[in-house]
Amino acid sequence: MSKELIYGDITYQINGVLFNVHNKLGRYCNEKQYSDAIEKELKESGLIYEREKILPPSFEGEAKGRNRIDFFVQNKIILEVKAKNIVGREDYYQSRRYLEAFKVKLALIVNFRSKELRIKRILNSNVNE
């Protein structure tokens, strides 16, 4: 079993972006403000990303464009931005659903509300790379 961090180089760069944003904006902004700042930092870092990528419908009859991921980085990593007191189970399940829909290996949930930046890694064990 490999102990290497999945997408370690890319997540290291993403973490740098996230810490820069947290250091600049602090913990009392809203998700859109953090997302705008993250987008600026991602552009400057040279990482390829797509903002508010639309999920394909998960069942027949679901309205198109109902679900969007905050960022899709390097066509490999889902980045979900939160600004709330606690990242709960529903946020985890949301990220799992996104991982399954895009058939990718890794999602990061970042919560800017806490004093220290919180980044959670969610793995999709159904995807082999």
XYZ file of N, CA, C and O in Angstrom:
516
model
N 0.831 -1.178 0.000
C 0.000 0.000 0.000
C 0.881 1.249 0.000
O 1.776 1.398 0.810
N 0.606 2.169 -0.924
C 1.390 3.383 -1.050
C 0.987 4.400 0.010
O -0.186 4.590 0.286
N 1.977 5.040 0.604
C 1.698 6.057 1.613
C 1.842 7.459 1.046
O 1.807 8.435 1.770
N 2.009 7.547 -0.273
C 2.148 8.842 -0.917
C 0.804 9.563 -0.925
O -0.238 8.967 -1.175
N 0.837 10.842 -0.648
C -0.373 11.660 -0.631
C -0.925 11.787 -2.054
O -0.182 12.080 -2.985
N -2.222 11.559 -2.210
C -2.847 11.657 -3.525
C -2.802 13.100 -3.995
O -3.249 13.994 -3.278
N -2.237 13.304 -5.180
C -2.078 14.642 -5.772
C -1.364 15.598 -4.819
O -1.740 16.755 -4.686
N -0.323 15.093 -4.173
C 0.397 15.884 -3.176
C 0.909 17.216 -3.690
O 0.761 18.241 -3.021
N 1.503 17.240 -4.897
C 2.054 18.484 -5.439
C 0.961 19.509 -5.707
O 1.109 20.687 -5.376
N -0.142 19.046 -6.293
C -1.239 19.969 -6.623
C -1.908 20.469 -5.346
O -2.192 21.664 -5.215
N -2.166 19.563 -4.399
C -2.833 19.998 -3.168
C -1.942 20.940 -2.358
O -2.442 21.838 -1.689
N -0.637 20.756 -2.457
C 0.284 21.676 -1.796
C 0.104 23.088 -2.358
O 0.022 24.069 -1.609
N 0.002 23.194 -3.688
C -0.215 24.493 -4.327
C -1.579 25.073 -3.954
O -1.691 26.263 -3.659
N -2.602 24.233 -3.970
C -3.946 24.686 -3.606
C -3.959 25.174 -2.156
O -4.533 26.228 -1.846
N -3.325 24.416 -1.268
C -3.266 24.827 0.136
C -2.592 26.190 0.282
O -3.026 27.023 1.088
N -1.537 26.424 -0.497
C -0.881 27.733 -0.476
C -1.841 28.842 -0.873
O -1.886 29.905 -0.233
N -2.630 28.598 -1.913
C -3.648 29.557 -2.349
C -4.635 29.815 -1.217
O -4.964 30.970 -0.904
N -5.127 28.750 -0.600
C -6.136 28.870 0.447
C -5.603 29.616 1.669
O -6.297 30.468 2.242
N -4.365 29.331 2.060
C -3.784 30.029 3.206
C -3.552 31.506 2.882
O -3.758 32.366 3.746
N -3.141 31.808 1.647
C -2.986 33.215 1.253
C -4.309 33.961 1.376
O -4.363 35.076 1.897
N -5.375 33.348 0.888
C -6.696 33.966 0.953
C -7.120 34.162 2.408
O -7.597 35.230 2.787
N -6.932 33.144 3.222
C -7.325 33.245 4.634
C -6.526 34.333 5.347
O -7.078 35.100 6.146
N -5.245 34.426 5.039
C -4.408 35.456 5.667
C -4.844 36.855 5.253
O -4.800 37.787 6.048
N -5.274 37.012 3.995
C -5.688 38.322 3.497
C -7.083 38.720 3.966
O -7.314 39.874 4.313
N -8.029 37.780 3.946
C -9.426 38.125 4.209
C -9.894 37.822 5.634
O -10.931 38.333 6.056
N -9.175 36.980 6.335
C -9.618 36.623 7.679
C -10.768 35.632 7.633
O -10.927 34.893 6.673
N -11.607 35.656 8.681
C -12.621 34.612 8.808
C -14.060 35.095 8.780
O -14.978 34.346 9.090
N -14.302 36.347 8.393
C -15.662 36.868 8.474
C -16.263 37.287 7.132
O -17.213 38.053 7.103
N -15.742 36.787 6.037
C -16.312 37.079 4.719
C -17.324 35.989 4.354
O -17.476 35.004 5.065
N -18.001 36.171 3.237
C -18.929 35.136 2.785
C -18.258 34.259 1.718
O -17.166 34.573 1.233
N -18.919 33.167 1.360
C -18.334 32.201 0.431
C -17.966 32.814 -0.913
O -16.938 32.477 -1.493
N -18.807 33.705 -1.436
C -18.526 34.327 -2.739
C -17.273 35.193 -2.675
O -16.478 35.202 -3.612
N -17.085 35.908 -1.571
C -15.879 36.720 -1.428
C -14.634 35.839 -1.388
O -13.629 36.135 -2.040
N -14.704 34.756 -0.622
C -13.574 33.832 -0.592
C -13.331 33.230 -1.971
O -12.189 33.120 -2.421
N -14.401 32.867 -2.662
C -14.259 32.263 -3.992
C -13.635 33.240 -4.981
O -12.798 32.853 -5.800
N -14.022 34.498 -4.912
C -13.415 35.506 -5.790
C -11.913 35.619 -5.525
O -11.104 35.675 -6.457
N -11.549 35.640 -4.254
C -10.133 35.737 -3.889
C -9.375 34.472 -4.286
O -8.234 34.553 -4.769
N -10.003 33.315 -4.117
C -9.369 32.054 -4.519
C -9.144 32.052 -6.029
O -8.072 31.663 -6.506
N -10.131 32.505 -6.782
C -9.988 32.545 -8.239
C -8.803 33.418 -8.646
O -8.006 33.039 -9.507
N -8.662 34.567 -8.026
C -7.534 35.463 -8.326
C -6.206 34.759 -8.032
O -5.281 34.787 -8.847
N -6.124 34.109 -6.878
C -4.891 33.415 -6.489
C -4.603 32.217 -7.399
O -3.442 31.937 -7.721
N -5.648 31.486 -7.802
C -5.449 30.351 -8.714
C -4.896 30.830 -10.049
O -4.000 30.197 -10.623
N -5.428 31.950 -10.559
C -4.923 32.516 -11.814
C -3.438 32.842 -11.682
O -2.641 32.506 -12.563
N -3.082 33.500 -10.583
C -1.692 33.892 -10.366
C -0.771 32.689 -10.185
O 0.396 32.736 -10.546
N -1.301 31.604 -9.642
C -0.481 30.410 -9.393
C -0.235 29.594 -10.660
O 0.656 28.762 -10.697
N -1.072 29.830 -11.689
C -0.934 29.069 -12.926
C -1.684 27.749 -12.923
O -1.612 26.992 -13.895
N -2.401 27.456 -11.848
C -3.201 26.229 -11.806
C -4.403 26.371 -12.739
O -5.030 27.424 -12.806
N -4.716 25.317 -13.439
C -5.881 25.301 -14.322
C -7.099 24.974 -13.473
O -7.069 24.054 -12.658
N -8.177 25.728 -13.664
C -9.371 25.504 -12.858
C -10.610 25.888 -13.647
O -10.540 26.601 -14.654
N -11.733 25.419 -13.157
C -13.036 25.821 -13.667
C -13.882 26.178 -12.450
O -13.964 25.402 -11.498
N -14.483 27.345 -12.486
C -15.295 27.800 -11.352
C -16.770 27.509 -11.614
O -17.254 27.667 -12.724
N -17.461 27.066 -10.566
C -18.884 26.743 -10.606
C -19.232 25.781 -11.748
O -20.137 26.020 -12.529
N -18.499 24.701 -11.794
C -18.742 23.652 -12.792
C -20.055 22.944 -12.462
O -20.301 22.561 -11.329
N -20.887 22.801 -13.481
C -22.217 22.225 -13.295
C -22.139 20.705 -13.294
O -21.504 20.103 -14.162
N -22.800 20.112 -12.322
C -22.893 18.656 -12.249
C -23.919 18.148 -13.242
O -24.946 18.799 -13.452
N -23.668 16.983 -13.819
C -24.709 16.384 -14.650
C -25.893 15.993 -13.761
O -25.706 15.709 -12.571
N -27.108 15.984 -14.303
C -28.267 15.569 -13.491
C -28.053 14.168 -12.926
O -27.516 13.289 -13.594
N -28.459 13.959 -11.671
C -28.249 12.662 -11.030
C -29.452 11.740 -11.176
O -29.366 10.570 -10.834
N -30.564 12.275 -11.673
C -31.727 11.433 -11.930
C -32.572 12.091 -13.018
O -32.480 13.302 -13.246
N -33.368 11.276 -13.692
C -34.214 11.781 -14.766
C -35.225 12.771 -14.207
O -35.882 12.503 -13.189
N -35.298 13.932 -14.831
C -36.224 14.957 -14.397
C -35.607 16.019 -13.502
O -36.253 17.025 -13.201
N -34.371 15.808 -13.053
C -33.719 16.829 -12.228
C -33.410 18.041 -13.098
O -32.947 17.913 -14.225
N -33.663 19.218 -12.578
C -33.395 20.450 -13.315
C -31.903 20.568 -13.607
O -31.068 20.342 -12.726
N -31.576 20.914 -14.840
C -30.178 21.058 -15.251
C -29.553 22.266 -14.558
O -30.187 23.303 -14.420
N -28.329 22.119 -14.126
C -27.596 23.210 -13.504
C -27.941 23.451 -12.050
O -27.527 24.448 -11.463
N -28.679 22.550 -11.440
C -29.082 22.725 -10.043
C -27.882 22.638 -9.100
O -27.791 23.363 -8.125
N -26.959 21.745 -9.385
C -25.796 21.534 -8.514
C -24.520 21.971 -9.220
O -24.284 21.606 -10.366
N -23.701 22.714 -8.485
C -22.435 23.206 -9.021
C -21.338 23.019 -7.977
O -21.563 23.253 -6.794
N -20.164 22.638 -8.445
C -19.022 22.600 -7.536
C -18.343 23.965 -7.589
O -18.385 24.651 -8.612
N -17.747 24.364 -6.497
C -17.139 25.690 -6.445
C -15.964 25.797 -7.418
O -15.904 26.724 -8.216
N -15.021 24.852 -7.330
C -13.867 24.849 -8.235
C -13.515 23.418 -8.605
O -13.602 22.514 -7.771
N -13.097 23.244 -9.844
C -12.557 21.978 -10.323
C -11.144 22.296 -10.785
O -10.944 23.000 -11.778
N -10.137 21.829 -10.027
C -8.750 22.239 -10.236
C -7.968 21.134 -10.943
O -8.018 19.975 -10.535
N -7.255 21.537 -11.995
C -6.394 20.637 -12.777
C -7.172 19.430 -13.316
O -6.571 18.382 -13.536
N -8.463 19.565 -13.491
C -9.316 18.462 -13.957
C -9.171 17.207 -13.098
O -9.360 16.099 -13.576
N -8.829 17.411 -11.817
C -8.599 16.276 -10.919
C -9.209 16.457 -9.538
O -9.576 15.480 -8.902
N -9.265 17.687 -9.051
C -9.611 17.926 -7.655
C -10.809 18.859 -7.558
O -10.816 19.941 -8.145
N -11.793 18.431 -6.778
C -12.954 19.263 -6.482
C -12.623 20.073 -5.239
O -12.155 19.528 -4.239
N -12.861 21.380 -5.308
C -12.621 22.261 -4.174
C -13.940 22.917 -3.790
O -14.534 23.641 -4.585
N -14.401 22.622 -2.584
C -15.642 23.188 -2.063
C -15.302 24.209 -0.985
O -14.585 23.907 -0.035
N -15.833 25.427 -1.146
C -15.552 26.533 -0.241
C -16.724 26.710 0.717
O -17.873 26.801 0.291
N -16.419 26.789 2.007
C -17.433 26.974 3.039
C -17.030 28.145 3.936
O -15.843 28.413 4.129
N -18.043 28.826 4.456
C -17.834 29.882 5.444
C -18.930 29.721 6.489
O -19.927 30.428 6.497
N -18.746 28.729 7.337
C -19.752 28.415 8.353
C -19.068 27.924 9.609
O -17.896 27.548 9.571
N -19.794 27.914 10.711
C -19.194 27.537 11.984
C -18.669 26.110 11.963
O -17.573 25.840 12.450
N -19.457 25.195 11.427
C -19.072 23.781 11.427
C -19.358 23.177 10.062
O -20.453 23.346 9.513
N -18.373 22.474 9.517
C -18.601 21.677 8.310
C -19.176 20.359 8.785
O -18.543 19.628 9.545
N -20.387 20.083 8.370
C -21.091 18.925 8.885
C -21.176 17.764 7.917
O -20.584 17.768 6.838
N -21.930 16.786 8.329
C -22.120 15.569 7.568
C -22.709 15.852 6.180
O -22.323 15.230 5.205
N -23.644 16.802 6.106
C -24.271 17.115 4.814
C -23.244 17.654 3.819
O -23.337 17.384 2.618
N -22.227 18.390 4.299
C -21.164 18.890 3.416
C -20.302 17.732 2.914
O -19.900 17.707 1.754
N -20.039 16.796 3.799
C -19.292 15.596 3.415
C -20.060 14.811 2.348
O -19.501 14.420 1.330
N -21.352 14.589 2.586
C -22.167 13.831 1.619
C -22.272 14.557 0.287
O -22.277 13.931 -0.775
N -22.363 15.864 0.338
C -22.395 16.649 -0.894
C -21.111 16.419 -1.694
O -21.156 16.169 -2.900
N -19.969 16.471 -1.021
C -18.686 16.254 -1.706
C -18.577 14.833 -2.247
O -18.059 14.619 -3.339
N -19.064 13.861 -1.495
C -19.062 12.468 -1.986
C -19.892 12.351 -3.267
O -19.487 11.677 -4.211
N -21.048 13.003 -3.285
C -21.893 12.967 -4.469
C -21.176 13.600 -5.664
O -21.224 13.081 -6.777
N -20.476 14.691 -5.432
C -19.724 15.350 -6.499
C -18.601 14.455 -7.015
O -18.365 14.369 -8.220
N -17.903 13.786 -6.093
C -16.834 12.868 -6.501
C -17.372 11.762 -7.403
O -16.757 11.411 -8.416
N -18.502 11.206 -7.022
C -19.114 10.142 -7.817
C -19.573 10.659 -9.173
O -19.387 9.998 -10.199
N -20.177 11.832 -9.203
C -20.700 12.392 -10.451
C -19.587 12.652 -11.463
O -19.751 12.403 -12.655
N -18.435 13.141 -10.997
C -17.331 13.457 -11.901
C -16.309 12.336 -12.012
O -15.363 12.442 -12.782
N -16.483 11.292 -11.210
C -15.577 10.142 -11.226
C -14.116 10.576 -11.055
O -13.240 10.208 -11.821
N -13.913 11.383 -10.009
C -12.564 11.815 -9.657
C -12.217 11.299 -8.264
O -13.079 10.856 -7.511
N -10.943 11.355 -7.940
C -10.402 10.717 -6.742
C -10.463 11.578 -5.480
O -10.581 11.057 -4.380
N -10.381 12.915 -5.624
C -10.173 13.751 -4.436
C -11.029 15.011 -4.449
O -11.141 15.684 -5.474
N -11.590 15.306 -3.287
C -12.265 16.584 -3.048
C -11.661 17.212 -1.798
O -11.268 16.508 -0.864
N -11.577 18.524 -1.814
C -11.135 19.269 -0.646
C -12.286 20.161 -0.202
O -12.879 20.862 -1.025
N -12.596 20.119 1.079
C -13.571 21.045 1.654
C -12.773 21.999 2.531
O -12.061 21.571 3.443
N -12.868 23.281 2.246
C -12.148 24.276 3.036
C -13.161 25.169 3.737
O -14.111 25.644 3.124
N -12.963 25.345 5.041
C -13.845 26.196 5.830
C -13.055 27.392 6.342
O -12.108 27.241 7.106
N -13.460 28.584 5.904
C -12.756 29.805 6.265
C -13.247 30.440 7.564
O -12.653 31.388 8.042
N -14.339 29.958 8.128
C -14.939 30.617 9.282
C -14.125 30.444 10.563
O -14.100 31.320 11.423
N -13.455 29.315 10.712
C -12.723 29.071 11.952
C -11.452 29.922 12.011
O -10.952 30.408 10.998
N -10.937 30.092 13.217
C -9.731 30.903 13.417
C -8.561 30.344 12.612
O -7.830 31.079 11.977
N -8.410 29.033 12.654
C -7.398 28.362 11.841
C -8.103 27.780 10.618
O -9.191 27.233 10.731
N -7.467 27.892 9.484
C -8.049 27.368 8.247
C -8.213 25.856 8.350
O -7.300 25.150 8.787
N -9.390 25.360 7.971
C -9.677 23.923 8.026
C -9.846 23.387 6.608
O -10.710 23.850 5.875
N -9.019 22.401 6.262
C -9.102 21.765 4.945
C -9.283 20.270 5.169
O -8.453 19.626 5.804
N -10.372 19.732 4.648
C -10.649 18.299 4.777
C -10.498 17.648 3.412
O -10.992 18.159 2.406
N -9.831 16.494 3.392
C -9.655 15.705 2.165
C -10.702 14.599 2.151
O -10.823 13.860 3.116
N -11.435 14.475 1.052
C -12.422 13.422 0.880
C -11.972 12.589 -0.316
O -11.777 13.124 -1.416
N -11.788 11.293 -0.105
C -11.311 10.400 -1.162
C -12.451 9.581 -1.739
O -13.360 9.166 -1.013
N -12.364 9.331 -3.020
C -13.299 8.455 -3.710
C -12.564 7.145 -3.983
O -11.773 7.054 -4.918
N -12.847 6.136 -3.194
C -12.144 4.858 -3.334
C -12.625 4.053 -4.543
O -12.022 3.053 -4.894
N -13.678 4.529 -5.204
C -14.182 3.848 -6.392
C -13.446 4.213 -7.670
O -13.717 3.665 -8.725
N -12.494 5.145 -7.558
C -11.732 5.587 -8.719
C -10.289 5.126 -8.556
O -9.671 5.369 -7.528
N -9.770 4.474 -9.561
C -8.368 4.030 -9.556
C -7.560 4.924 -10.473
O -8.003 5.279 -11.548
N -6.363 5.259 -10.029
C -5.474 6.048 -10.886
C -4.085 5.510 -10.825
O -3.639 4.945 -9.914
